[in-house]
Amino acid sequence: MRRREFLGVLAGMTTGWSSPARAQPTIPVIGYVSGRSLEFEELLLSSFRKGLEEEGYSNGRNVAIQYRFADGDDSRLPAIAADFVRRQVSLIVASGPSAMAVKDATSTIPIVFSSGADPVSQGLVGSLNRPGGNATGVFVLSNELGPKRLELLRELVPNARLIAFVINPHSRATAAQVEDIQTAAAAFGQKILVVNASTPEEVDVAFENMAQEKVGAVLYSAHQFYQIVRNQLVARAARYRLPAMYEWREFVEAGGLANYSTDRSDSFRQMGRYAGQILKGAKPSDLPVVRPTKFEFVINLKTAKALGLTVPQTLLASANEVIE
């Protein structure tokens, strides 16, 4: 039995167990679904549970959380969502691309999501301030930060004639991200090479193609698959001596050059708080979608030196953290 399945079974046992002598009160069940793996979601789960506890709910005491992970394979998300709907869980927490799969599966069970793309344009909510329907959550702005990441990458690598933009073509949000990057690149006068990579094997092929095209730097689109293959991406960038701008700080901590993002710990704490408020009776339709106000720009100076890059003092001064 895989670890995520064991966690789900364990949570289910917590919910359904009763004593022969005295029946235990039924406690609400939260179904938690993510496109990532447990390994990469684990860092965020503590923040989610913290927010839940701030509203008076503790896993295993007065609420049970069942976890499911797609391990970077979006095609598995509809089945996971459908399973939670069949089980009639009290609430579903949907992390990243899983939000649309959950929304497609139910219009009645409350949903708390984190979304990198605009939840209004996706159809998750009617508006940010008055969501309507059965869903609310956090708009983490990840997709929208692509042009800013491109701008910072150009400052880090000003002589990059050609920058690769690596995408997962199977994502619903990819087309909009490509359009945003191409528009921003045109304004900068920057040449962009769009490269597909949606499996570990395609990642290797992508780097071989980038080397042949003499790419000067790499920018990644926002997708959970790249978090699953984080170590592979960082290792290939080092092997091919390619400066890369990533979505989240975990890439930089693993040896990547830089990232620009919102503060995910704060976002997941807010998701936990909304989940608790809904369990206490609040309606998702009345809870405004939260837009983060905290952003992180992290630079790995050791990696920059290994690549022969001199990081401008202006960027060092604007960074939230410099890893040396």
PDB file of N, CA and C in Angstrom, residues 71-166:
ATOM      1  N   ASP A  71       0.480  12.966  -7.617  1.00  0.00           N
ATOM      2  CA  ASP A  71       1.898  12.785  -7.958  1.00  0.00           C
ATOM      3  C   ASP A  71       2.269  13.394  -9.306  1.00  0.00           C
ATOM      4  N   GLY A  72       1.712  14.571  -9.585  1.00  0.00           N
ATOM      5  CA  GLY A  72       2.056  15.283 -10.813  1.00  0.00           C
ATOM      6  C   GLY A  72       1.290  14.874 -12.044  1.00  0.00           C
ATOM      7  N   ASP A  73       0.382  13.930 -11.920  1.00  0.00           N
ATOM      8  CA  ASP A  73      -0.398  13.439 -13.056  1.00  0.00           C
ATOM      9  C   ASP A  73      -1.824  13.991 -12.963  1.00  0.00           C
ATOM     10  N   ASP A  74      -2.104  15.084 -13.676  1.00  0.00           N
ATOM     11  CA  ASP A  74      -3.406  15.733 -13.598  1.00  0.00           C
ATOM     12  C   ASP A  74      -4.551  14.821 -14.035  1.00  0.00           C
ATOM     13  N   SER A  75      -4.265  13.830 -14.855  1.00  0.00           N
ATOM     14  CA  SER A  75      -5.330  12.959 -15.355  1.00  0.00           C
ATOM     15  C   SER A  75      -5.973  12.138 -14.231  1.00  0.00           C
ATOM     16  N   ARG A  76      -5.312  12.032 -13.093  1.00  0.00           N
ATOM     17  CA  ARG A  76      -5.847  11.263 -11.968  1.00  0.00           C
ATOM     18  C   ARG A  76      -6.796  12.091 -11.104  1.00  0.00           C
ATOM     19  N   LEU A  77      -6.788  13.395 -11.270  1.00  0.00           N
ATOM     20  CA  LEU A  77      -7.551  14.271 -10.379  1.00  0.00           C
ATOM     21  C   LEU A  77      -9.069  14.061 -10.441  1.00  0.00           C
ATOM     22  N   PRO A  78      -9.672  13.905 -11.635  1.00  0.00           N
ATOM     23  CA  PRO A  78     -11.128  13.701 -11.661  1.00  0.00           C
ATOM     24  C   PRO A  78     -11.581  12.480 -10.862  1.00  0.00           C
ATOM     25  N   ALA A  79     -10.826  11.394 -10.926  1.00  0.00           N
ATOM     26  CA  ALA A  79     -11.210  10.186 -10.185  1.00  0.00           C
ATOM     27  C   ALA A  79     -11.094  10.408  -8.681  1.00  0.00           C
ATOM     28  N   ILE A  80     -10.059  11.121  -8.258  1.00  0.00           N
ATOM     29  CA  ILE A  80      -9.900  11.423  -6.829  1.00  0.00           C
ATOM     30  C   ILE A  80     -11.060  12.287  -6.351  1.00  0.00           C
ATOM     31  N   ALA A  81     -11.394  13.311  -7.141  1.00  0.00           N
ATOM     32  CA  ALA A  81     -12.508  14.189  -6.775  1.00  0.00           C
ATOM     33  C   ALA A  81     -13.817  13.413  -6.702  1.00  0.00           C
ATOM     34  N   ALA A  82     -14.054  12.554  -7.685  1.00  0.00           N
ATOM     35  CA  ALA A  82     -15.290  11.768  -7.713  1.00  0.00           C
ATOM     36  C   ALA A  82     -15.396  10.849  -6.502  1.00  0.00           C
ATOM     37  N   ASP A  83     -14.266  10.306  -6.065  1.00  0.00           N
ATOM     38  CA  ASP A  83     -14.269   9.424  -4.896  1.00  0.00           C
ATOM     39  C   ASP A  83     -14.680  10.183  -3.640  1.00  0.00           C
ATOM     40  N   PHE A  84     -14.173  11.397  -3.465  1.00  0.00           N
ATOM     41  CA  PHE A  84     -14.568  12.199  -2.309  1.00  0.00           C
ATOM     42  C   PHE A  84     -16.058  12.541  -2.362  1.00  0.00           C
ATOM     43  N   VAL A  85     -16.567  12.809  -3.554  1.00  0.00           N
ATOM     44  CA  VAL A  85     -17.987  13.123  -3.692  1.00  0.00           C
ATOM     45  C   VAL A  85     -18.829  11.898  -3.329  1.00  0.00           C
ATOM     46  N   ARG A  86     -18.416  10.716  -3.779  1.00  0.00           N
ATOM     47  CA  ARG A  86     -19.145   9.482  -3.432  1.00  0.00           C
ATOM     48  C   ARG A  86     -19.166   9.265  -1.922  1.00  0.00           C
ATOM     49  N   ARG A  87     -18.064   9.603  -1.279  1.00  0.00           N
ATOM     50  CA  ARG A  87     -17.969   9.434   0.177  1.00  0.00           C
ATOM     51  C   ARG A  87     -18.747  10.503   0.934  1.00  0.00           C
ATOM     52  N   GLN A  88     -19.187  11.538   0.225  1.00  0.00           N
ATOM     53  CA  GLN A  88     -19.949  12.630   0.845  1.00  0.00           C
ATOM     54  C   GLN A  88     -19.194  13.237   2.019  1.00  0.00           C
ATOM     55  N   VAL A  89     -17.935  13.602   1.769  1.00  0.00           N
ATOM     56  CA  VAL A  89     -17.154  14.275   2.800  1.00  0.00           C
ATOM     57  C   VAL A  89     -17.790  15.632   3.113  1.00  0.00           C
ATOM     58  N   SER A  90     -17.439  16.194   4.254  1.00  0.00           N
ATOM     59  CA  SER A  90     -18.045  17.453   4.691  1.00  0.00           C
ATOM     60  C   SER A  90     -17.551  18.637   3.877  1.00  0.00           C
ATOM     61  N   LEU A  91     -16.325  18.549   3.407  1.00  0.00           N
ATOM     62  CA  LEU A  91     -15.681  19.667   2.710  1.00  0.00           C
ATOM     63  C   LEU A  91     -14.502  19.123   1.924  1.00  0.00           C
ATOM     64  N   ILE A  92     -14.192  19.726   0.774  1.00  0.00           N
ATOM     65  CA  ILE A  92     -13.020  19.315  -0.007  1.00  0.00           C
ATOM     66  C   ILE A  92     -12.060  20.484  -0.116  1.00  0.00           C
ATOM     67  N   VAL A  93     -10.808  20.239   0.238  1.00  0.00           N
ATOM     68  CA  VAL A  93      -9.739  21.219   0.047  1.00  0.00           C
ATOM     69  C   VAL A  93      -8.987  20.818  -1.208  1.00  0.00           C
ATOM     70  N   ALA A  94      -8.890  21.748  -2.170  1.00  0.00           N
ATOM     71  CA  ALA A  94      -8.296  21.446  -3.470  1.00  0.00           C
ATOM     72  C   ALA A  94      -7.077  22.331  -3.693  1.00  0.00           C
ATOM     73  N   SER A  95      -5.928  21.714  -3.791  1.00  0.00           N
ATOM     74  CA  SER A  95      -4.681  22.444  -3.946  1.00  0.00           C
ATOM     75  C   SER A  95      -4.265  22.478  -5.416  1.00  0.00           C
ATOM     76  N   GLY A  96      -4.111  23.691  -5.965  1.00  0.00           N
ATOM     77  CA  GLY A  96      -3.619  23.846  -7.330  1.00  0.00           C
ATOM     78  C   GLY A  96      -4.602  23.378  -8.389  1.00  0.00           C
ATOM     79  N   PRO A  97      -4.109  22.690  -9.449  1.00  0.00           N
ATOM     80  CA  PRO A  97      -4.963  22.281 -10.573  1.00  0.00           C
ATOM     81  C   PRO A  97      -6.124  21.382 -10.179  1.00  0.00           C
ATOM     82  N   SER A  98      -6.051  20.778  -9.006  1.00  0.00           N
ATOM     83  CA  SER A  98      -7.143  19.905  -8.567  1.00  0.00           C
ATOM     84  C   SER A  98      -8.443  20.671  -8.367  1.00  0.00           C
ATOM     85  N   ALA A  99      -8.370  21.995  -8.207  1.00  0.00           N
ATOM     86  CA  ALA A  99      -9.572  22.787  -7.943  1.00  0.00           C
ATOM     87  C   ALA A  99     -10.624  22.621  -9.033  1.00  0.00           C
ATOM     88  N   MET A 100     -10.202  22.654 -10.288  1.00  0.00           N
ATOM     89  CA  MET A 100     -11.171  22.530 -11.377  1.00  0.00           C
ATOM     90  C   MET A 100     -11.775  21.129 -11.426  1.00  0.00           C
ATOM     91  N   ALA A 101     -10.970  20.113 -11.153  1.00  0.00           N
ATOM     92  CA  ALA A 101     -11.503  18.747 -11.143  1.00  0.00           C
ATOM     93  C   ALA A 101     -12.548  18.588 -10.054  1.00  0.00           C
ATOM     94  N   VAL A 102     -12.309  19.180  -8.892  1.00  0.00           N
ATOM     95  CA  VAL A 102     -13.267  19.100  -7.787  1.00  0.00           C
ATOM     96  C   VAL A 102     -14.521  19.896  -8.115  1.00  0.00           C
ATOM     97  N   LYS A 103     -14.334  21.084  -8.674  1.00  0.00           N
ATOM     98  CA  LYS A 103     -15.488  21.913  -9.037  1.00  0.00           C
ATOM     99  C   LYS A 103     -16.363  21.215 -10.077  1.00  0.00           C
ATOM    100  N   ASP A 104     -15.733  20.514 -11.007  1.00  0.00           N
ATOM    101  CA  ASP A 104     -16.490  19.770 -12.014  1.00  0.00           C
ATOM    102  C   ASP A 104     -17.264  18.606 -11.394  1.00  0.00           C
ATOM    103  N   ALA A 105     -16.771  18.114 -10.245  1.00  0.00           N
ATOM    104  CA  ALA A 105     -17.359  16.915  -9.650  1.00  0.00           C
ATOM    105  C   ALA A 105     -18.532  17.207  -8.724  1.00  0.00           C
ATOM    106  N   THR A 106     -18.605  18.424  -8.165  1.00  0.00           N
ATOM    107  CA  THR A 106     -19.689  18.709  -7.228  1.00  0.00           C
ATOM    108  C   THR A 106     -20.052  20.193  -7.228  1.00  0.00           C
ATOM    109  N   SER A 107     -21.347  20.445  -7.094  1.00  0.00           N
ATOM    110  CA  SER A 107     -21.835  21.817  -6.949  1.00  0.00           C
ATOM    111  C   SER A 107     -22.467  22.021  -5.583  1.00  0.00           C
ATOM    112  N   THR A 108     -22.338  21.024  -4.721  1.00  0.00           N
ATOM    113  CA  THR A 108     -22.979  21.095  -3.400  1.00  0.00           C
ATOM    114  C   THR A 108     -21.992  21.004  -2.239  1.00  0.00           C
ATOM    115  N   ILE A 109     -21.001  20.134  -2.322  1.00  0.00           N
ATOM    116  CA  ILE A 109     -20.033  20.021  -1.232  1.00  0.00           C
ATOM    117  C   ILE A 109     -19.153  21.274  -1.220  1.00  0.00           C
ATOM    118  N   PRO A 110     -18.969  21.925  -0.067  1.00  0.00           N
ATOM    119  CA  PRO A 110     -18.122  23.121  -0.004  1.00  0.00           C
ATOM    120  C   PRO A 110     -16.683  22.816  -0.428  1.00  0.00           C
ATOM    121  N   ILE A 111     -16.077  23.764  -1.147  1.00  0.00           N
ATOM    122  CA  ILE A 111     -14.704  23.626  -1.643  1.00  0.00           C
ATOM    123  C   ILE A 111     -13.880  24.818  -1.178  1.00  0.00           C
ATOM    124  N   VAL A 112     -12.688  24.539  -0.653  1.00  0.00           N
ATOM    125  CA  VAL A 112     -11.702  25.581  -0.366  1.00  0.00           C
ATOM    126  C   VAL A 112     -10.490  25.284  -1.244  1.00  0.00           C
ATOM    127  N   PHE A 113     -10.109  26.234  -2.094  1.00  0.00           N
ATOM    128  CA  PHE A 113      -9.055  25.965  -3.072  1.00  0.00           C
ATOM    129  C   PHE A 113      -7.875  26.926  -2.908  1.00  0.00           C
ATOM    130  N   SER A 114      -6.744  26.503  -3.473  1.00  0.00           N
ATOM    131  CA  SER A 114      -5.660  27.425  -3.801  1.00  0.00           C
ATOM    132  C   SER A 114      -5.522  27.360  -5.312  1.00  0.00           C
ATOM    133  N   SER A 115      -5.506  28.514  -5.957  1.00  0.00           N
ATOM    134  CA  SER A 115      -5.463  28.537  -7.418  1.00  0.00           C
ATOM    135  C   SER A 115      -4.367  29.470  -7.899  1.00  0.00           C
ATOM    136  N   GLY A 116      -3.510  28.955  -8.778  1.00  0.00           N
ATOM    137  CA  GLY A 116      -2.473  29.792  -9.359  1.00  0.00           C
ATOM    138  C   GLY A 116      -3.004  30.676 -10.466  1.00  0.00           C
ATOM    139  N   ALA A 117      -4.075  30.224 -11.127  1.00  0.00           N
ATOM    140  CA  ALA A 117      -4.710  30.995 -12.199  1.00  0.00           C
ATOM    141  C   ALA A 117      -5.918  31.742 -11.647  1.00  0.00           C
ATOM    142  N   ASP A 118      -6.371  32.734 -12.389  1.00  0.00           N
ATOM    143  CA  ASP A 118      -7.510  33.553 -11.966  1.00  0.00           C
ATOM    144  C   ASP A 118      -8.747  32.667 -11.786  1.00  0.00           C
ATOM    145  N   PRO A 119      -9.261  32.535 -10.560  1.00  0.00           N
ATOM    146  CA  PRO A 119     -10.406  31.645 -10.320  1.00  0.00           C
ATOM    147  C   PRO A 119     -11.694  32.122 -10.974  1.00  0.00           C
ATOM    148  N   VAL A 120     -11.780  33.407 -11.302  1.00  0.00           N
ATOM    149  CA  VAL A 120     -12.972  33.913 -11.992  1.00  0.00           C
ATOM    150  C   VAL A 120     -12.965  33.452 -13.449  1.00  0.00           C
ATOM    151  N   SER A 121     -11.849  33.664 -14.135  1.00  0.00           N
ATOM    152  CA  SER A 121     -11.761  33.259 -15.544  1.00  0.00           C
ATOM    153  C   SER A 121     -11.841  31.743 -15.700  1.00  0.00           C
ATOM    154  N   GLN A 122     -11.407  31.002 -14.678  1.00  0.00           N
ATOM    155  CA  GLN A 122     -11.508  29.542 -14.720  1.00  0.00           C
ATOM    156  C   GLN A 122     -12.939  29.054 -14.503  1.00  0.00           C
ATOM    157  N   GLY A 123     -13.766  29.895 -13.893  1.00  0.00           N
ATOM    158  CA  GLY A 123     -15.123  29.476 -13.586  1.00  0.00           C
ATOM    159  C   GLY A 123     -15.269  28.871 -12.209  1.00  0.00           C
ATOM    160  N   LEU A 124     -14.237  29.017 -11.368  1.00  0.00           N
ATOM    161  CA  LEU A 124     -14.333  28.497 -10.006  1.00  0.00           C
ATOM    162  C   LEU A 124     -15.298  29.314  -9.162  1.00  0.00           C
ATOM    163  N   VAL A 125     -15.276  30.647  -9.359  1.00  0.00           N
ATOM    164  CA  VAL A 125     -16.133  31.548  -8.601  1.00  0.00           C
ATOM    165  C   VAL A 125     -16.720  32.597  -9.531  1.00  0.00           C
ATOM    166  N   GLY A 126     -17.811  33.237  -9.083  1.00  0.00           N
ATOM    167  CA  GLY A 126     -18.424  34.297  -9.880  1.00  0.00           C
ATOM    168  C   GLY A 126     -17.636  35.584  -9.828  1.00  0.00           C
ATOM    169  N   SER A 127     -17.094  35.902  -8.653  1.00  0.00           N
ATOM    170  CA  SER A 127     -16.236  37.071  -8.484  1.00  0.00           C
ATOM    171  C   SER A 127     -15.360  36.839  -7.271  1.00  0.00           C
ATOM    172  N   LEU A 128     -14.299  37.633  -7.127  1.00  0.00           N
ATOM    173  CA  LEU A 128     -13.394  37.444  -5.998  1.00  0.00           C
ATOM    174  C   LEU A 128     -14.054  37.863  -4.686  1.00  0.00           C
ATOM    175  N   ASN A 129     -14.792  38.956  -4.705  1.00  0.00           N
ATOM    176  CA  ASN A 129     -15.401  39.459  -3.478  1.00  0.00           C
ATOM    177  C   ASN A 129     -16.662  38.704  -3.074  1.00  0.00           C
ATOM    178  N   ARG A 130     -17.435  38.255  -4.061  1.00  0.00           N
ATOM    179  CA  ARG A 130     -18.661  37.501  -3.803  1.00  0.00           C
ATOM    180  C   ARG A 130     -18.616  36.233  -4.649  1.00  0.00           C
ATOM    181  N   PRO A 131     -17.952  35.195  -4.148  1.00  0.00           N
ATOM    182  CA  PRO A 131     -17.722  34.002  -4.972  1.00  0.00           C
ATOM    183  C   PRO A 131     -18.993  33.355  -5.505  1.00  0.00           C
ATOM    184  N   GLY A 132     -20.066  33.318  -4.673  1.00  0.00           N
ATOM    185  CA  GLY A 132     -21.257  32.591  -5.101  1.00  0.00           C
ATOM    186  C   GLY A 132     -20.955  31.094  -5.132  1.00  0.00           C
ATOM    187  N   GLY A 133     -21.929  30.275  -5.331  1.00  0.00           N
ATOM    188  CA  GLY A 133     -21.687  28.838  -5.484  1.00  0.00           C
ATOM    189  C   GLY A 133     -21.123  28.190  -4.232  1.00  0.00           C
ATOM    190  N   ASN A 134     -20.351  27.123  -4.440  1.00  0.00           N
ATOM    191  CA  ASN A 134     -19.877  26.300  -3.319  1.00  0.00           C
ATOM    192  C   ASN A 134     -18.373  26.359  -3.109  1.00  0.00           C
ATOM    193  N   ALA A 135     -17.682  27.329  -3.733  1.00  0.00           N
ATOM    194  CA  ALA A 135     -16.215  27.362  -3.646  1.00  0.00           C
ATOM    195  C   ALA A 135     -15.689  28.743  -3.264  1.00  0.00           C
ATOM    196  N   THR A 136     -14.603  28.737  -2.508  1.00  0.00           N
ATOM    197  CA  THR A 136     -13.821  29.941  -2.224  1.00  0.00           C
ATOM    198  C   THR A 136     -12.416  29.488  -1.866  1.00  0.00           C
ATOM    199  N   GLY A 137     -11.519  30.438  -1.648  1.00  0.00           N
ATOM    200  CA  GLY A 137     -10.155  30.038  -1.313  1.00  0.00           C
ATOM    201  C   GLY A 137      -9.159  31.154  -1.487  1.00  0.00           C
ATOM    202  N   VAL A 138      -7.991  30.790  -2.031  1.00  0.00           N
ATOM    203  CA  VAL A 138      -6.877  31.726  -2.162  1.00  0.00           C
ATOM    204  C   VAL A 138      -6.409  31.755  -3.614  1.00  0.00           C
ATOM    205  N   PHE A 139      -6.291  32.942  -4.162  1.00  0.00           N
ATOM    206  CA  PHE A 139      -5.731  33.160  -5.496  1.00  0.00           C
ATOM    207  C   PHE A 139      -4.253  33.481  -5.309  1.00  0.00           C
ATOM    208  N   VAL A 140      -3.380  32.478  -5.524  1.00  0.00           N
ATOM    209  CA  VAL A 140      -1.963  32.645  -5.190  1.00  0.00           C
ATOM    210  C   VAL A 140      -1.171  33.397  -6.256  1.00  0.00           C
ATOM    211  N   LEU A 141      -1.821  33.766  -7.353  1.00  0.00           N
ATOM    212  CA  LEU A 141      -1.220  34.628  -8.380  1.00  0.00           C
ATOM    213  C   LEU A 141      -0.015  34.011  -9.081  1.00  0.00           C
ATOM    214  N   SER A 142       0.162  32.710  -8.976  1.00  0.00           N
ATOM    215  CA  SER A 142       1.375  32.100  -9.510  1.00  0.00           C
ATOM    216  C   SER A 142       1.517  32.291 -11.011  1.00  0.00           C
ATOM    217  N   ASN A 143       0.451  31.999 -11.762  1.00  0.00           N
ATOM    218  CA  ASN A 143       0.518  32.145 -13.219  1.00  0.00           C
ATOM    219  C   ASN A 143       0.781  33.588 -13.623  1.00  0.00           C
ATOM    220  N   GLU A 144       0.135  34.517 -12.920  1.00  0.00           N
ATOM    221  CA  GLU A 144       0.246  35.930 -13.257  1.00  0.00           C
ATOM    222  C   GLU A 144       1.630  36.502 -13.004  1.00  0.00           C
ATOM    223  N   LEU A 145       2.459  35.795 -12.236  1.00  0.00           N
ATOM    224  CA  LEU A 145       3.795  36.303 -11.908  1.00  0.00           C
ATOM    225  C   LEU A 145       4.837  35.930 -12.967  1.00  0.00           C
ATOM    226  N   GLY A 146       4.429  35.222 -14.023  1.00  0.00           N
ATOM    227  CA  GLY A 146       5.371  34.831 -15.069  1.00  0.00           C
ATOM    228  C   GLY A 146       6.131  35.997 -15.674  1.00  0.00           C
ATOM    229  N   PRO A 147       5.458  37.073 -16.093  1.00  0.00           N
ATOM    230  CA  PRO A 147       6.181  38.213 -16.658  1.00  0.00           C
ATOM    231  C   PRO A 147       7.180  38.836 -15.688  1.00  0.00           C
ATOM    232  N   LYS A 148       6.836  38.889 -14.407  1.00  0.00           N
ATOM    233  CA  LYS A 148       7.774  39.425 -13.413  1.00  0.00           C
ATOM    234  C   LYS A 148       8.995  38.518 -13.283  1.00  0.00           C
ATOM    235  N   ARG A 149       8.773  37.206 -13.316  1.00  0.00           N
ATOM    236  CA  ARG A 149       9.902  36.277 -13.265  1.00  0.00           C
ATOM    237  C   ARG A 149      10.810  36.464 -14.488  1.00  0.00           C
ATOM    238  N   LEU A 150      10.196  36.680 -15.644  1.00  0.00           N
ATOM    239  CA  LEU A 150      10.977  36.915 -16.852  1.00  0.00           C
ATOM    240  C   LEU A 150      11.815  38.187 -16.708  1.00  0.00           C
ATOM    241  N   GLU A 151      11.227  39.224 -16.173  1.00  0.00           N
ATOM    242  CA  GLU A 151      11.948  40.484 -15.977  1.00  0.00           C
ATOM    243  C   GLU A 151      13.152  40.296 -15.061  1.00  0.00           C
ATOM    244  N   LEU A 152      12.964  39.573 -13.952  1.00  0.00           N
ATOM    245  CA  LEU A 152      14.060  39.341 -13.010  1.00  0.00           C
ATOM    246  C   LEU A 152      15.146  38.461 -13.638  1.00  0.00           C
ATOM    247  N   LEU A 153      14.724  37.453 -14.415  1.00  0.00           N
ATOM    248  CA  LEU A 153      15.695  36.580 -15.068  1.00  0.00           C
ATOM    249  C   LEU A 153      16.550  37.356 -16.057  1.00  0.00           C
ATOM    250  N   ARG A 154      15.939  38.282 -16.762  1.00  0.00           N
ATOM    251  CA  ARG A 154      16.694  39.114 -17.707  1.00  0.00           C
ATOM    252  C   ARG A 154      17.711  39.993 -16.974  1.00  0.00           C
ATOM    253  N   GLU A 155      17.370  40.430 -15.783  1.00  0.00           N
ATOM    254  CA  GLU A 155      18.327  41.213 -15.002  1.00  0.00           C
ATOM    255  C   GLU A 155      19.469  40.340 -14.497  1.00  0.00           C
ATOM    256  N   LEU A 156      19.165  39.098 -14.177  1.00  0.00           N
ATOM    257  CA  LEU A 156      20.205  38.172 -13.725  1.00  0.00           C
ATOM    258  C   LEU A 156      21.116  37.736 -14.864  1.00  0.00           C
ATOM    259  N   VAL A 157      20.522  37.572 -16.052  1.00  0.00           N
ATOM    260  CA  VAL A 157      21.275  37.093 -17.221  1.00  0.00           C
ATOM    261  C   VAL A 157      21.018  38.053 -18.384  1.00  0.00           C
ATOM    262  N   PRO A 158      21.583  39.249 -18.341  1.00  0.00           N
ATOM    263  CA  PRO A 158      21.256  40.275 -19.344  1.00  0.00           C
ATOM    264  C   PRO A 158      21.708  39.940 -20.761  1.00  0.00           C
ATOM    265  N   ASN A 159      22.649  39.001 -20.896  1.00  0.00           N
ATOM    266  CA  ASN A 159      23.173  38.670 -22.223  1.00  0.00           C
ATOM    267  C   ASN A 159      22.508  37.435 -22.842  1.00  0.00           C
ATOM    268  N   ALA A 160      21.438  36.961 -22.229  1.00  0.00           N
ATOM    269  CA  ALA A 160      20.750  35.781 -22.771  1.00  0.00           C
ATOM    270  C   ALA A 160      19.977  36.163 -24.035  1.00  0.00           C
ATOM    271  N   ARG A 161      20.503  35.760 -25.199  1.00  0.00           N
ATOM    272  CA  ARG A 161      19.832  36.080 -26.464  1.00  0.00           C
ATOM    273  C   ARG A 161      18.502  35.357 -26.573  1.00  0.00           C
ATOM    274  N   LEU A 162      18.461  34.096 -26.115  1.00  0.00           N
ATOM    275  CA  LEU A 162      17.269  33.256 -26.227  1.00  0.00           C
ATOM    276  C   LEU A 162      16.956  32.661 -24.855  1.00  0.00           C
ATOM    277  N   ILE A 163      15.734  32.837 -24.390  1.00  0.00           N
ATOM    278  CA  ILE A 163      15.291  32.270 -23.115  1.00  0.00           C
ATOM    279  C   ILE A 163      14.230  31.220 -23.382  1.00  0.00           C
ATOM    280  N   ALA A 164      14.404  30.045 -22.793  1.00  0.00           N
ATOM    281  CA  ALA A 164      13.420  28.974 -22.943  1.00  0.00           C
ATOM    282  C   ALA A 164      12.315  29.137 -21.915  1.00  0.00           C
ATOM    283  N   PHE A 165      11.084  28.967 -22.357  1.00  0.00           N
ATOM    284  CA  PHE A 165       9.937  28.953 -21.456  1.00  0.00           C
ATOM    285  C   PHE A 165       9.393  27.530 -21.462  1.00  0.00           C
ATOM    286  N   VAL A 166       9.577  26.817 -20.342  1.00  0.00           N
ATOM    287  CA  VAL A 166       9.228  25.399 -20.265  1.00  0.00           C
ATOM    288  C   VAL A 166       7.792  25.268 -19.771  1.00  0.00           C
TER     289      VAL A 166
END
